[in-house]
mmCIF file of C-alpha atoms in Angstrom:
data_model
loop_
_atom_site.group_PDB
_atom_site.id
_atom_site.type_symbol
_atom_site.label_atom_id
_atom_site.label_comp_id
_atom_site.label_asym_id
_atom_site.label_seq_id
_atom_site.Cartn_x
_atom_site.Cartn_y
_atom_site.Cartn_z
ATOM 1 C CA ARG W 1 -47.644 -78.236 33.493
ATOM 2 C CA ARG W 2 -45.295 -80.875 32.055
ATOM 3 C CA SER W 3 -47.052 -80.835 28.667
ATOM 4 C CA GLU W 4 -46.703 -77.041 28.519
ATOM 5 C CA GLU W 5 -42.983 -77.264 29.206
ATOM 6 C CA ILE W 6 -42.514 -79.900 26.514
ATOM 7 C CA VAL W 7 -44.396 -77.755 24.000
ATOM 8 C CA GLY W 8 -42.295 -74.739 24.969
ATOM 9 C CA PHE W 9 -39.055 -76.685 24.658
ATOM 10 C CA LEU W 10 -39.956 -77.993 21.219
ATOM 11 C CA GLN W 11 -41.153 -74.563 20.103
ATOM 12 C CA ASP W 12 -37.857 -72.991 21.116
ATOM 13 C CA LEU W 13 -35.981 -75.778 19.380
ATOM 14 C CA LEU W 14 -37.908 -75.438 16.122
ATOM 15 C CA LEU W 15 -37.769 -71.644 16.128
ATOM 16 C CA GLY W 16 -34.033 -71.933 16.682
ATOM 17 C CA ALA W 17 -33.835 -73.857 13.444
ATOM 18 C CA SER W 18 -35.521 -71.076 11.473
ATOM 19 C CA PRO W 19 -33.254 -69.351 8.937
ATOM 20 C CA TYR W 20 -34.685 -66.068 10.230
ATOM 21 C CA GLU W 21 -33.307 -66.848 13.696
ATOM 22 C CA GLU W 22 -29.973 -68.131 12.382
ATOM 23 C CA PRO W 23 -29.327 -66.415 9.037
ATOM 24 C CA GLY W 24 -27.615 -68.711 6.566
ATOM 25 C CA GLU W 25 -28.248 -71.833 8.641
ATOM 26 C CA GLU W 26 -30.771 -74.523 7.774
ATOM 27 C CA LEU W 27 -30.754 -77.568 10.012
ATOM 28 C CA THR W 28 -31.337 -81.116 8.846
ATOM 29 C CA ALA W 29 -33.601 -83.424 10.857
ATOM 30 C CA ARG W 30 -30.527 -85.101 12.352
ATOM 31 C CA GLU W 31 -28.997 -81.769 13.350
ATOM 32 C CA LEU W 32 -32.282 -80.702 14.875
ATOM 33 C CA VAL W 33 -32.452 -83.829 17.028
ATOM 34 C CA ASP W 34 -28.821 -83.336 18.088
ATOM 35 C CA ARG W 35 -29.610 -79.768 19.118
ATOM 36 C CA GLY W 36 -32.555 -81.019 21.153
ATOM 37 C CA ALA W 37 -30.393 -83.593 22.915
ATOM 38 C CA GLU W 38 -27.853 -80.912 23.826
ATOM 39 C CA ARG W 39 -30.533 -78.618 25.260
ATOM 40 C CA ILE W 40 -32.200 -81.185 27.522
ATOM 41 C CA ALA W 41 -29.775 -80.160 30.253
ATOM 42 C CA ASP W 42 -31.570 -76.779 30.371
ATOM 43 C CA LEU W 43 -34.466 -78.565 32.103
ATOM 44 C CA ASP W 44 -32.527 -79.674 35.194
ATOM 45 C CA GLY W 45 -35.200 -78.312 37.502
ATOM 46 C CA GLU W 46 -37.959 -80.359 35.896
ATOM 47 C CA PRO W 47 -36.861 -84.018 36.037
ATOM 48 C CA GLU W 48 -40.114 -85.511 34.759
ATOM 49 C CA THR W 49 -40.144 -83.211 31.748
ATOM 50 C CA GLN W 50 -36.466 -83.889 31.166
ATOM 51 C CA ALA W 51 -37.046 -87.655 31.245
ATOM 52 C CA ALA W 52 -39.996 -87.354 28.837
ATOM 53 C CA LEU W 53 -37.850 -85.441 26.363
ATOM 54 C CA GLN W 54 -34.929 -87.830 26.765
ATOM 55 C CA THR W 55 -37.344 -90.631 25.884
ATOM 56 C CA LEU W 56 -38.764 -88.760 22.896
ATOM 57 C CA ILE W 57 -35.378 -87.849 21.437
ATOM 58 C CA GLY W 58 -33.952 -91.295 22.221
ATOM 59 C CA ARG W 59 -36.734 -92.912 20.212
ATOM 60 C CA VAL W 60 -36.072 -90.569 17.312
ATOM 61 C CA TYR W 61 -32.425 -91.614 17.445
ATOM 62 C CA LEU W 62 -33.562 -95.257 17.256
ATOM 63 C CA ASP W 63 -35.644 -94.456 14.180
ATOM 64 C CA LEU W 64 -32.618 -92.737 12.617
ATOM 65 C CA GLY W 65 -30.430 -95.799 13.203
ATOM 66 C CA ARG W 66 -28.390 -94.045 15.911
ATOM 67 C CA ALA W 67 -28.979 -96.401 18.813
ATOM 68 C CA ALA W 68 -25.620 -95.579 20.423
ATOM 69 C CA ASP W 69 -26.784 -91.968 20.841
ATOM 70 C CA ALA W 70 -30.082 -93.156 22.318
ATOM 71 C CA VAL W 71 -28.492 -95.298 25.053
ATOM 72 C CA PRO W 72 -27.349 -92.483 27.416
ATOM 73 C CA LEU W 73 -30.699 -90.716 27.044
ATOM 74 C CA PHE W 74 -32.630 -93.839 27.971
ATOM 75 C CA ARG W 75 -30.269 -94.552 30.878
ATOM 76 C CA ALA W 76 -30.856 -91.062 32.244
ATOM 77 C CA ALA W 77 -34.624 -91.309 31.775
ATOM 78 C CA ARG W 78 -34.694 -94.664 33.565
ATOM 79 C CA ALA W 79 -32.694 -93.310 36.517
ATOM 80 C CA THR W 80 -34.882 -90.210 36.825
ATOM 81 C CA ARG W 81 -38.173 -92.062 36.639
ATOM 82 C CA GLU W 82 -37.002 -94.659 39.118
ATOM 83 C CA ALA W 83 -35.909 -91.919 41.545
ATOM 84 C CA GLN W 84 -39.242 -90.146 41.117
ATOM 85 C CA GLY W 85 -41.198 -93.318 41.893
ATOM 86 C CA LEU W 86 -42.750 -93.428 38.402
ATOM 87 C CA ALA W 87 -42.867 -97.207 38.251
ATOM 88 C CA VAL W 88 -44.646 -97.700 34.926
ATOM 89 C CA ASP W 89 -42.589 -95.045 33.130
ATOM 90 C CA ALA W 90 -39.385 -96.466 34.656
ATOM 91 C CA ALA W 91 -40.261 -99.927 33.331
ATOM 92 C CA ILE W 92 -40.923 -98.494 29.869
ATOM 93 C CA SER W 93 -37.538 -96.728 30.008
ATOM 94 C CA ALA W 94 -35.926 -100.062 30.834
ATOM 95 C CA ARG W 95 -37.510 -101.492 27.684
ATOM 96 C CA ASP W 96 -36.329 -98.555 25.589
ATOM 97 C CA LEU W 97 -32.805 -99.009 26.936
ATOM 98 C CA GLY W 98 -32.910 -102.731 26.169
ATOM 99 C CA ARG W 99 -34.036 -102.028 22.612
ATOM 100 C CA ALA W 100 -31.183 -99.576 22.033
ATOM 101 C CA LEU W 101 -28.603 -101.950 23.509
ATOM 102 C CA ARG W 102 -29.915 -104.745 21.295
ATOM 103 C CA ASP W 103 -29.428 -102.516 18.261
ATOM 104 C CA ILE W 104 -25.751 -101.965 19.140
ATOM 105 C CA GLU W 105 -25.333 -105.731 19.786
ATOM 106 C CA GLU W 106 -24.894 -105.497 23.555
ATOM 107 C CA ALA W 107 -27.090 -108.558 23.950
ATOM 108 C CA ASP W 108 -26.318 -109.469 27.571
ATOM 109 C CA GLU W 109 -27.109 -106.043 28.989
ATOM 110 C CA ALA W 110 -30.066 -105.684 26.632
ATOM 111 C CA GLY W 111 -31.479 -108.914 28.015
ATOM 112 C CA ARG W 112 -31.120 -107.725 31.599
ATOM 113 C CA TRP W 113 -33.057 -104.527 30.917
ATOM 114 C CA LEU W 114 -35.758 -106.178 28.821
ATOM 115 C CA ARG W 115 -36.343 -108.842 31.474
ATOM 116 C CA ALA W 116 -36.429 -106.148 34.151
ATOM 117 C CA SER W 117 -38.985 -104.189 32.158
ATOM 118 C CA LEU W 118 -41.219 -107.227 31.720
ATOM 119 C CA ALA W 119 -40.965 -108.283 35.371
ATOM 120 C CA GLU W 120 -41.719 -104.778 36.620
ATOM 121 C CA LEU W 121 -44.716 -104.280 34.353
ATOM 122 C CA GLU W 122 -46.141 -107.708 35.178
ATOM 123 C CA ALA W 123 -45.892 -106.855 38.897
ATOM 124 C CA LEU W 124 -47.802 -103.558 38.550
ATOM 125 C CA PRO W 125 -51.562 -104.073 38.789
ATOM 126 C CA GLY W 126 -52.325 -100.831 36.953
ATOM 127 C CA ALA W 127 -49.980 -101.349 34.010
ATOM 128 C CA ASP W 128 -51.425 -101.230 30.517
ATOM 129 C CA PRO W 129 -51.518 -104.836 29.239
ATOM 130 C CA VAL W 130 -50.201 -103.620 25.880
ATOM 131 C CA GLU W 131 -47.073 -102.269 27.585
ATOM 132 C CA VAL W 132 -46.514 -105.759 28.995
ATOM 133 C CA ALA W 133 -47.033 -107.167 25.504
ATOM 134 C CA LEU W 134 -44.494 -104.767 24.009
ATOM 135 C CA SER W 135 -41.858 -105.835 26.524
ATOM 136 C CA GLN W 136 -42.617 -109.458 25.635
ATOM 137 C CA ARG W 137 -42.267 -108.624 21.954
ATOM 138 C CA HIS W 138 -38.857 -106.973 22.356
ATOM 139 C CA LEU W 139 -37.548 -109.706 24.633
ATOM 140 C CA GLY W 140 -38.732 -112.200 22.033
ATOM 141 C CA SER W 141 -36.750 -110.398 19.358
ATOM 142 C CA LEU W 142 -33.594 -110.540 21.460
ATOM 143 C CA LEU W 143 -34.085 -114.300 21.857
ATOM 144 C CA ARG W 144 -34.672 -114.584 18.117
ATOM 145 C CA ASP W 145 -31.327 -112.866 17.507
ATOM 146 C CA ALA W 146 -29.700 -115.612 19.579
ATOM 147 C CA GLY W 147 -31.379 -118.333 17.520
ATOM 148 C CA ASP W 148 -33.868 -119.327 20.247
ATOM 149 C CA TYR W 149 -36.809 -119.224 17.874
ATOM 150 C CA ALA W 150 -39.127 -121.392 19.968
ATOM 151 C CA SER W 151 -38.863 -119.094 23.005
ATOM 152 C CA ALA W 152 -39.219 -116.043 20.794
ATOM 153 C CA GLU W 153 -42.331 -117.539 19.231
ATOM 154 C CA ALA W 154 -43.870 -118.149 22.663
ATOM 155 C CA PHE W 155 -43.338 -114.525 23.700
ATOM 156 C CA TYR W 156 -44.720 -113.255 20.396
ATOM 157 C CA ARG W 157 -47.851 -115.399 20.612
ATOM 158 C CA THR W 158 -48.608 -114.216 24.149
ATOM 159 C CA ALA W 159 -47.952 -110.595 23.218
ATOM 160 C CA LEU W 160 -50.085 -110.834 20.088
ATOM 161 C CA ALA W 161 -53.068 -112.299 21.921
ATOM 162 C CA THR W 162 -52.951 -109.488 24.481
ATOM 163 C CA ALA W 163 -52.422 -106.652 22.017
ATOM 164 C CA ARG W 164 -55.094 -107.903 19.644
ATOM 165 C CA ARG W 165 -57.611 -108.245 22.498
ATOM 166 C CA GLU W 166 -56.868 -104.759 23.812
ATOM 167 C CA ARG W 167 -56.531 -102.820 20.555
ATOM 168 C CA GLY W 168 -57.973 -104.792 17.665
ATOM 169 C CA SER W 169 -56.396 -106.211 14.540
ATOM 170 C CA ASP W 170 -55.486 -102.958 12.808
ATOM 171 C CA ASP W 171 -53.440 -101.353 15.592
ATOM 172 C CA PRO W 172 -49.809 -100.627 14.545
ATOM 173 C CA ASP W 173 -48.403 -102.466 17.565
ATOM 174 C CA VAL W 174 -50.508 -105.515 16.709
ATOM 175 C CA LEU W 175 -49.166 -105.482 13.151
ATOM 176 C CA ASP W 176 -45.602 -105.102 14.435
ATOM 177 C CA ILE W 177 -45.945 -108.072 16.807
ATOM 178 C CA THR W 178 -47.597 -110.161 14.092
ATOM 179 C CA THR W 179 -44.733 -109.458 11.712
ATOM 180 C CA SER W 180 -42.238 -110.433 14.407
ATOM 181 C CA LEU W 181 -44.062 -113.734 14.879
ATOM 182 C CA VAL W 182 -43.997 -114.270 11.120
ATOM 183 C CA ILE W 183 -40.211 -113.864 11.110
ATOM 184 C CA ALA W 184 -39.814 -116.400 13.927
ATOM 185 C CA LEU W 185 -42.050 -118.896 12.149
ATOM 186 C CA ARG W 186 -40.172 -118.441 8.885
ATOM 187 C CA ALA W 187 -36.905 -119.162 10.688
ATOM 188 C CA GLN W 188 -38.431 -122.482 11.807
ATOM 189 C CA ASP W 189 -39.727 -123.304 8.295
ATOM 190 C CA GLU W 190 -43.332 -122.921 9.434
ATOM 191 C CA LEU W 191 -44.059 -121.156 6.167
ATOM 192 C CA GLY W 192 -47.730 -122.012 5.811
ATOM 193 C CA GLU W 193 -48.736 -120.407 9.109
ATOM 194 C CA ALA W 194 -46.312 -117.549 8.496
ATOM 195 C CA ALA W 195 -47.977 -116.825 5.152
ATOM 196 C CA ASP W 196 -51.455 -116.925 6.693
ATOM 197 C CA LEU W 197 -50.433 -114.475 9.423
ATOM 198 C CA MET W 198 -48.795 -112.195 6.872
ATOM 199 C CA ALA W 199 -52.022 -112.242 4.880
ATOM 200 C CA SER W 200 -53.748 -110.765 7.938
ATOM 201 C CA VAL W 201 -51.112 -108.013 8.102
ATOM 202 C CA VAL W 202 -51.662 -107.195 4.426
ATOM 203 C CA ALA W 203 -55.434 -107.125 4.937
ATOM 204 C CA SER W 204 -55.066 -104.686 7.848
ATOM 205 C CA GLU W 205 -52.729 -102.459 5.892
ATOM 206 C CA ARG W 206 -55.150 -102.377 2.970
ATOM 207 C CA ARG W 207 -57.748 -101.006 5.403
ATOM 208 C CA THR W 208 -55.452 -98.440 7.002
ATOM 209 C CA ARG W 209 -53.019 -97.256 4.314
ATOM 210 C CA PRO W 210 -53.460 -95.590 0.928
ATOM 211 C CA PRO W 211 -53.421 -98.160 -1.896
ATOM 212 C CA ASP W 212 -50.129 -96.796 -3.259
ATOM 213 C CA HIS W 213 -48.239 -96.665 0.046
ATOM 214 C CA PRO W 214 -44.729 -98.179 -0.164
ATOM 215 C CA LEU W 215 -45.084 -99.845 3.251
ATOM 216 C CA LEU W 216 -48.117 -101.721 1.927
ATOM 217 C CA ALA W 217 -45.938 -102.845 -0.971
ATOM 218 C CA SER W 218 -43.260 -104.052 1.469
ATOM 219 C CA SER W 219 -45.804 -106.162 3.347
ATOM 220 C CA ILE W 220 -47.171 -107.633 0.121
ATOM 221 C CA ALA W 221 -43.626 -108.411 -1.034
ATOM 222 C CA MET W 222 -42.918 -110.241 2.223
ATOM 223 C CA TYR W 223 -46.192 -112.132 1.820
ATOM 224 C CA SER W 224 -45.144 -113.122 -1.698
ATOM 225 C CA THR W 225 -41.833 -114.522 -0.455
ATOM 226 C CA LEU W 226 -43.621 -116.573 2.198
ATOM 227 C CA LEU W 227 -46.070 -117.924 -0.379
ATOM 228 C CA ALA W 228 -43.126 -118.914 -2.567
ATOM 229 C CA GLY W 229 -41.512 -120.774 0.320
ATOM 230 C CA ALA W 230 -44.786 -122.517 1.097
ATOM 231 C CA GLY W 231 -44.975 -123.834 -2.473
ATOM 232 C CA ARG W 232 -47.766 -121.517 -3.600
ATOM 233 C CA GLY W 233 -45.906 -120.177 -6.618
ATOM 234 C CA THR W 234 -48.853 -118.858 -8.637
ATOM 235 C CA ASP W 235 -50.161 -116.846 -5.657
ATOM 236 C CA ALA W 236 -46.618 -115.638 -4.957
ATOM 237 C CA VAL W 237 -46.274 -114.283 -8.503
ATOM 238 C CA ALA W 238 -49.580 -112.422 -8.244
ATOM 239 C CA ALA W 239 -48.552 -110.830 -4.936
ATOM 240 C CA ALA W 240 -45.077 -109.938 -6.213
ATOM 241 C CA ARG W 241 -46.560 -108.277 -9.299
ATOM 242 C CA GLU W 242 -48.875 -106.196 -7.120
ATOM 243 C CA ALA W 243 -45.979 -105.158 -4.869
ATOM 244 C CA ASN W 244 -43.966 -104.103 -7.912
ATOM 245 C CA ARG W 245 -46.846 -102.058 -9.306
ATOM 246 C CA ILE W 246 -47.154 -100.149 -6.032
ATOM 247 C CA LEU W 247 -43.388 -99.621 -5.746
ATOM 248 C CA ARG W 248 -43.136 -98.250 -9.271
ATOM 249 C CA ALA W 249 -46.016 -95.869 -8.587
ATOM 250 C CA ALA W 250 -44.444 -94.755 -5.300
ATOM 251 C CA HIS W 251 -40.939 -94.350 -6.774
ATOM 252 C CA PRO W 252 -41.033 -92.773 -10.248
ATOM 253 C CA ASP W 253 -37.220 -92.872 -10.155
ATOM 254 C CA THR W 254 -36.718 -96.458 -11.285
ATOM 255 C CA THR W 255 -33.203 -96.520 -9.792
ATOM 256 C CA HIS W 256 -34.685 -96.499 -6.274
ATOM 257 C CA PRO W 257 -33.385 -99.514 -4.301
ATOM 258 C CA ASP W 258 -36.930 -100.582 -3.410
ATOM 259 C CA ILE W 259 -37.554 -101.197 -7.116
ATOM 260 C CA ALA W 260 -34.567 -103.554 -7.205
ATOM 261 C CA ALA W 261 -35.797 -105.398 -4.111
ATOM 262 C CA GLY W 262 -39.242 -105.734 -5.672
ATOM 263 C CA ILE W 263 -37.799 -107.270 -8.831
ATOM 264 C CA GLN W 264 -35.791 -109.705 -6.736
ATOM 265 C CA GLY W 265 -39.027 -110.707 -4.989
ATOM 266 C CA LEU W 266 -40.591 -111.325 -8.388
ATOM 267 C CA ALA W 267 -37.629 -113.545 -9.310
ATOM 268 C CA ILE W 268 -38.201 -115.622 -6.161
ATOM 269 C CA ALA W 269 -41.896 -115.976 -7.030
ATOM 270 C CA PHE W 270 -41.208 -116.963 -10.640
ATOM 271 C CA ARG W 271 -38.778 -119.615 -9.441
ATOM 272 C CA ALA W 272 -41.312 -121.038 -7.001
ATOM 273 C CA ASP W 273 -43.844 -121.204 -9.835
ATOM 274 C CA GLY W 274 -41.417 -123.112 -12.064
ATOM 275 C CA ARG W 275 -40.965 -120.188 -14.471
ATOM 276 C CA LEU W 276 -37.194 -120.424 -14.453
ATOM 277 C CA ALA W 277 -36.409 -118.377 -17.564
ATOM 278 C CA GLU W 278 -38.447 -115.457 -16.225
ATOM 279 C CA ALA W 279 -36.798 -115.874 -12.816
ATOM 280 C CA ASP W 280 -33.364 -115.781 -14.476
ATOM 281 C CA ALA W 281 -34.153 -112.538 -16.288
ATOM 282 C CA ALA W 282 -35.568 -110.981 -13.122
ATOM 283 C CA TYR W 283 -32.464 -111.915 -11.103
ATOM 284 C CA THR W 284 -30.204 -110.411 -13.766
ATOM 285 C CA ASP W 285 -32.178 -107.159 -13.599
ATOM 286 C CA ALA W 286 -32.349 -107.135 -9.793
ATOM 287 C CA VAL W 287 -28.622 -107.775 -9.292
ATOM 288 C CA ALA W 288 -27.683 -104.975 -11.675
ATOM 289 C CA ARG W 289 -29.993 -102.539 -9.890
ATOM 290 C CA LEU W 290 -28.877 -103.598 -6.414
ATOM 291 C CA ARG W 291 -25.238 -103.262 -7.415
ATOM 292 C CA ALA W 292 -25.859 -99.755 -8.741
ATOM 293 C CA SER W 293 -27.695 -98.741 -5.556
ATOM 294 C CA HIS W 294 -25.540 -100.363 -2.874
ATOM 295 C CA GLY W 295 -22.175 -101.259 -4.409
ATOM 296 C CA PRO W 296 -20.836 -104.678 -5.450
ATOM 297 C CA GLY W 297 -19.824 -105.848 -1.962
ATOM 298 C CA ASP W 298 -23.114 -105.087 -0.212
ATOM 299 C CA PRO W 299 -24.674 -108.119 1.551
ATOM 300 C CA ARG W 300 -27.934 -107.640 -0.375
ATOM 301 C CA VAL W 301 -26.071 -107.833 -3.664
ATOM 302 C CA LEU W 302 -24.129 -110.922 -2.585
ATOM 303 C CA ALA W 303 -27.307 -112.673 -1.425
ATOM 304 C CA ALA W 304 -29.057 -111.951 -4.715
ATOM 305 C CA MET W 305 -26.035 -113.182 -6.686
ATOM 306 C CA THR W 306 -25.920 -116.401 -4.650
ATOM 307 C CA ALA W 307 -29.594 -117.053 -5.376
ATOM 308 C CA HIS W 308 -29.015 -116.290 -9.052
ATOM 309 C CA GLY W 309 -26.106 -118.733 -9.126
ATOM 310 C CA THR W 310 -28.178 -121.533 -7.627
ATOM 311 C CA LEU W 311 -30.896 -120.812 -10.207
ATOM 312 C CA LYS W 312 -28.330 -121.101 -13.014
ATOM 313 C CA GLU W 313 -27.336 -124.485 -11.633
ATOM 314 C CA GLU W 314 -30.969 -125.532 -11.454
ATOM 315 C CA ARG W 315 -31.260 -124.617 -15.136
ATOM 316 C CA GLY W 316 -28.200 -126.724 -15.961
ATOM 317 C CA ASP W 317 -25.796 -123.854 -16.663
ATOM 318 C CA ALA W 318 -22.974 -124.733 -14.287
ATOM 319 C CA ALA W 319 -20.447 -122.478 -16.032
ATOM 320 C CA ALA W 320 -22.647 -119.392 -15.674
ATOM 321 C CA ALA W 321 -23.241 -120.243 -12.004
ATOM 322 C CA ALA W 322 -19.490 -120.590 -11.451
ATOM 323 C CA ALA W 323 -18.871 -117.154 -12.952
ATOM 324 C CA ILE W 324 -21.462 -115.628 -10.625
ATOM 325 C CA TYR W 325 -20.041 -117.314 -7.518
ATOM 326 C CA ARG W 326 -16.482 -116.298 -8.427
ATOM 327 C CA GLU W 327 -17.441 -112.656 -8.957
ATOM 328 C CA ALA W 328 -19.448 -112.563 -5.725
ATOM 329 C CA ALA W 329 -16.619 -114.142 -3.698
ATOM 330 C CA ARG W 330 -14.131 -111.585 -5.012
ATOM 331 C CA ASN W 331 -16.520 -108.766 -4.119
ATOM 332 C CA ALA W 332 -17.069 -110.109 -0.590
ATOM 333 C CA ARG W 333 -13.563 -109.546 0.773
ATOM 334 C CA ALA W 334 -14.835 -107.083 3.396
ATOM 335 C CA LEU W 335 -17.250 -109.758 4.672
ATOM 336 C CA PRO W 336 -15.110 -112.817 5.475
ATOM 337 C CA ARG W 337 -17.962 -115.167 6.359
ATOM 338 C CA SER W 338 -19.751 -114.384 3.104
ATOM 339 C CA GLU W 339 -16.482 -114.653 1.187
ATOM 340 C CA GLY W 340 -15.675 -118.062 2.632
ATOM 341 C CA ILE W 341 -19.126 -119.446 1.928
ATOM 342 C CA LEU W 342 -19.150 -118.080 -1.627
ATOM 343 C CA TRP W 343 -15.807 -119.747 -2.383
ATOM 344 C CA SER W 344 -17.358 -122.961 -1.091
ATOM 345 C CA TYR W 345 -20.311 -122.579 -3.481
ATOM 346 C CA LEU W 346 -17.787 -122.284 -6.303
ATOM 347 C CA ALA W 347 -15.811 -125.282 -5.015
ATOM 348 C CA ASP W 348 -18.899 -127.499 -4.917
ATOM 349 C CA ASN W 349 -20.002 -126.279 -8.342
ATOM 350 C CA ARG W 350 -16.622 -127.092 -9.887
ATOM 351 C CA ALA W 351 -16.531 -130.486 -8.144
ATOM 352 C CA ARG W 352 -19.886 -131.416 -9.633
ATOM 353 C CA ALA W 353 -18.525 -130.324 -13.021
ATOM 354 C CA ARG W 354 -15.364 -132.401 -12.381
ATOM 355 C CA ALA W 355 -13.181 -129.330 -12.916
ATOM 356 C CA TRP W 356 -10.883 -130.543 -10.167
ATOM 357 C CA ALA W 357 -8.136 -127.924 -10.263
ATOM 358 C CA ASP W 358 -10.660 -125.088 -9.957
ATOM 359 C CA ALA W 359 -12.627 -127.016 -7.311
ATOM 360 C CA GLN W 360 -9.591 -127.590 -5.106
ATOM 361 C CA ALA W 361 -8.398 -123.989 -5.470
ATOM 362 C CA ALA W 362 -11.798 -122.593 -4.469
ATOM 363 C CA PHE W 363 -12.050 -125.051 -1.571
ATOM 364 C CA ARG W 364 -8.624 -124.038 -0.256
ATOM 365 C CA ARG W 365 -9.604 -120.354 -0.394
ATOM 366 C CA SER W 366 -12.836 -121.055 1.453
ATOM 367 C CA VAL W 367 -11.056 -123.013 4.181
ATOM 368 C CA ALA W 368 -8.350 -120.358 4.564
ATOM 369 C CA VAL W 369 -10.838 -117.500 4.967
ATOM 370 C CA LEU W 370 -13.112 -119.277 7.427
ATOM 371 C CA ARG W 371 -10.237 -120.686 9.497
ATOM 372 C CA ALA W 372 -8.581 -117.270 9.728
ATOM 373 C CA GLU W 373 -11.804 -115.840 11.130
ATOM 374 C CA GLY W 374 -12.333 -118.701 13.572
ATOM 375 C CA LEU W 375 -15.667 -119.611 11.949
ATOM 376 C CA ASP W 376 -15.482 -123.271 12.886
ATOM 377 C CA GLU W 377 -19.158 -124.090 12.482
ATOM 378 C CA ASP W 378 -19.197 -122.670 8.950
ATOM 379 C CA LEU W 379 -15.907 -124.392 8.171
ATOM 380 C CA ASP W 380 -17.290 -127.749 9.263
ATOM 381 C CA GLY W 381 -20.276 -127.325 6.954
ATOM 382 C CA VAL W 382 -18.082 -126.302 4.025
ATOM 383 C CA VAL W 383 -15.799 -129.305 4.490
ATOM 384 C CA THR W 384 -18.739 -131.714 4.673
ATOM 385 C CA ASP W 385 -20.430 -130.266 1.584
ATOM 386 C CA PHE W 386 -17.254 -130.387 -0.509
ATOM 387 C CA ALA W 387 -16.483 -133.928 0.606
ATOM 388 C CA ASP W 388 -19.993 -135.016 -0.400
ATOM 389 C CA ALA W 389 -19.701 -133.278 -3.792
ATOM 390 C CA ALA W 390 -16.286 -134.825 -4.454
ATOM 391 C CA ARG W 391 -17.417 -138.306 -3.481
ATOM 392 C CA GLU W 392 -20.565 -138.092 -5.636
ATOM 393 C CA ALA W 393 -18.401 -136.981 -8.574
ATOM 394 C CA GLY W 394 -16.120 -140.013 -8.226
ATOM 395 C CA ARG W 395 -13.199 -138.595 -6.215
ATOM 396 C CA PRO W 396 -13.260 -140.257 -2.787
ATOM 397 C CA ASP W 397 -9.582 -139.354 -2.377
ATOM 398 C CA LEU W 398 -10.420 -135.644 -2.502
ATOM 399 C CA ALA W 399 -13.363 -136.205 -0.184
ATOM 400 C CA ASP W 400 -11.078 -137.829 2.401
ATOM 401 C CA ALA W 401 -8.520 -135.030 2.023
ATOM 402 C CA ALA W 402 -11.241 -132.430 2.514
ATOM 403 C CA LEU W 403 -12.470 -134.070 5.716
ATOM 404 C CA ARG W 404 -8.999 -133.679 7.208
ATOM 405 C CA GLU W 405 -9.582 -129.894 7.088
ATOM 406 C CA ARG W 406 -12.318 -130.140 9.695
ATOM 407 C CA PRO W 407 -11.708 -127.878 12.696
ATOM 408 C CA SER W 408 -10.435 -129.515 15.850
ATOM 409 C CA PRO W 409 -13.170 -130.441 18.378
#
């Protein structure tokens, strides 16, 4: 009965989007989901069906990046399922609500719901073990957001063992949990194990996706970056080249942002393999493409420019690095933390070059931005780095002056 009502609801919704039903109107996917959300109230007499649809549409909102719109739907579904005595479904709704709250950075409430979901599922003897694992995975990700990588890792490992045992290595949830564990390991500089786990993800995706699928390319690109970090530069280059071949086949329009990201990955691999001239050229190409796709002040552009600047310094071209840092800092005004750190990169660069007027000016700008935003931890790091650079370059007086800019305890 409930499945028939869901089918009927969706049929009415989709027919309502037909241009024959509404002459002159063609609905986008987002408009269609919004219409569905508005019409859920029509099912007041069928609470279980209503909750199922609230869950379905809430998850679509999550996929569309509209977590704030998903929150009230998940709250309503949770309340209904709890009132109806649907314990497993209510626990899953608690997890969905926690996920949405995490996405809108309501970490405290997200944590309460994710912990409730896990506790409830663990207490139910008939609960699917994979549902328990998924609640562990999402709670782990919330802990990872807070920088508690060790606790996140523990949840991921437990969840992965369960999901892999229940569903096998190629299940999408298994791959998702594995990737989450990879991210936690990378954050702890456990790059060798992270690369090995990512290799298993790539192997699974080769078995389950078409060879030209862009998501396969994304996994290979991530694998390449991990190989680079683990010091396996030659393997990283090979993986990055494969990822770029797939991305170019999947996106004939070479201005697609994925192409730019793929070239940046190749730059990282070249650098790890000691091929600095090729890395330099790849960064130049990637930054230009990222800027065209996202705008000069986008965080992805600023991150790529920072990496390019450090590569220029590694190649001995301090002046070129300084120009990159200066441009990036000026473009980062909407992102104060990034702006302050970029000015500090320029300050340290100019100190090492003994261009003291430029170094002091950049340092003062960095300090002013970070202090105005109350970013004391970043400010402390900037002060320490500049003091070290000044002292190494023969200016202990400037080092001592810099240290006086440390934030108060």
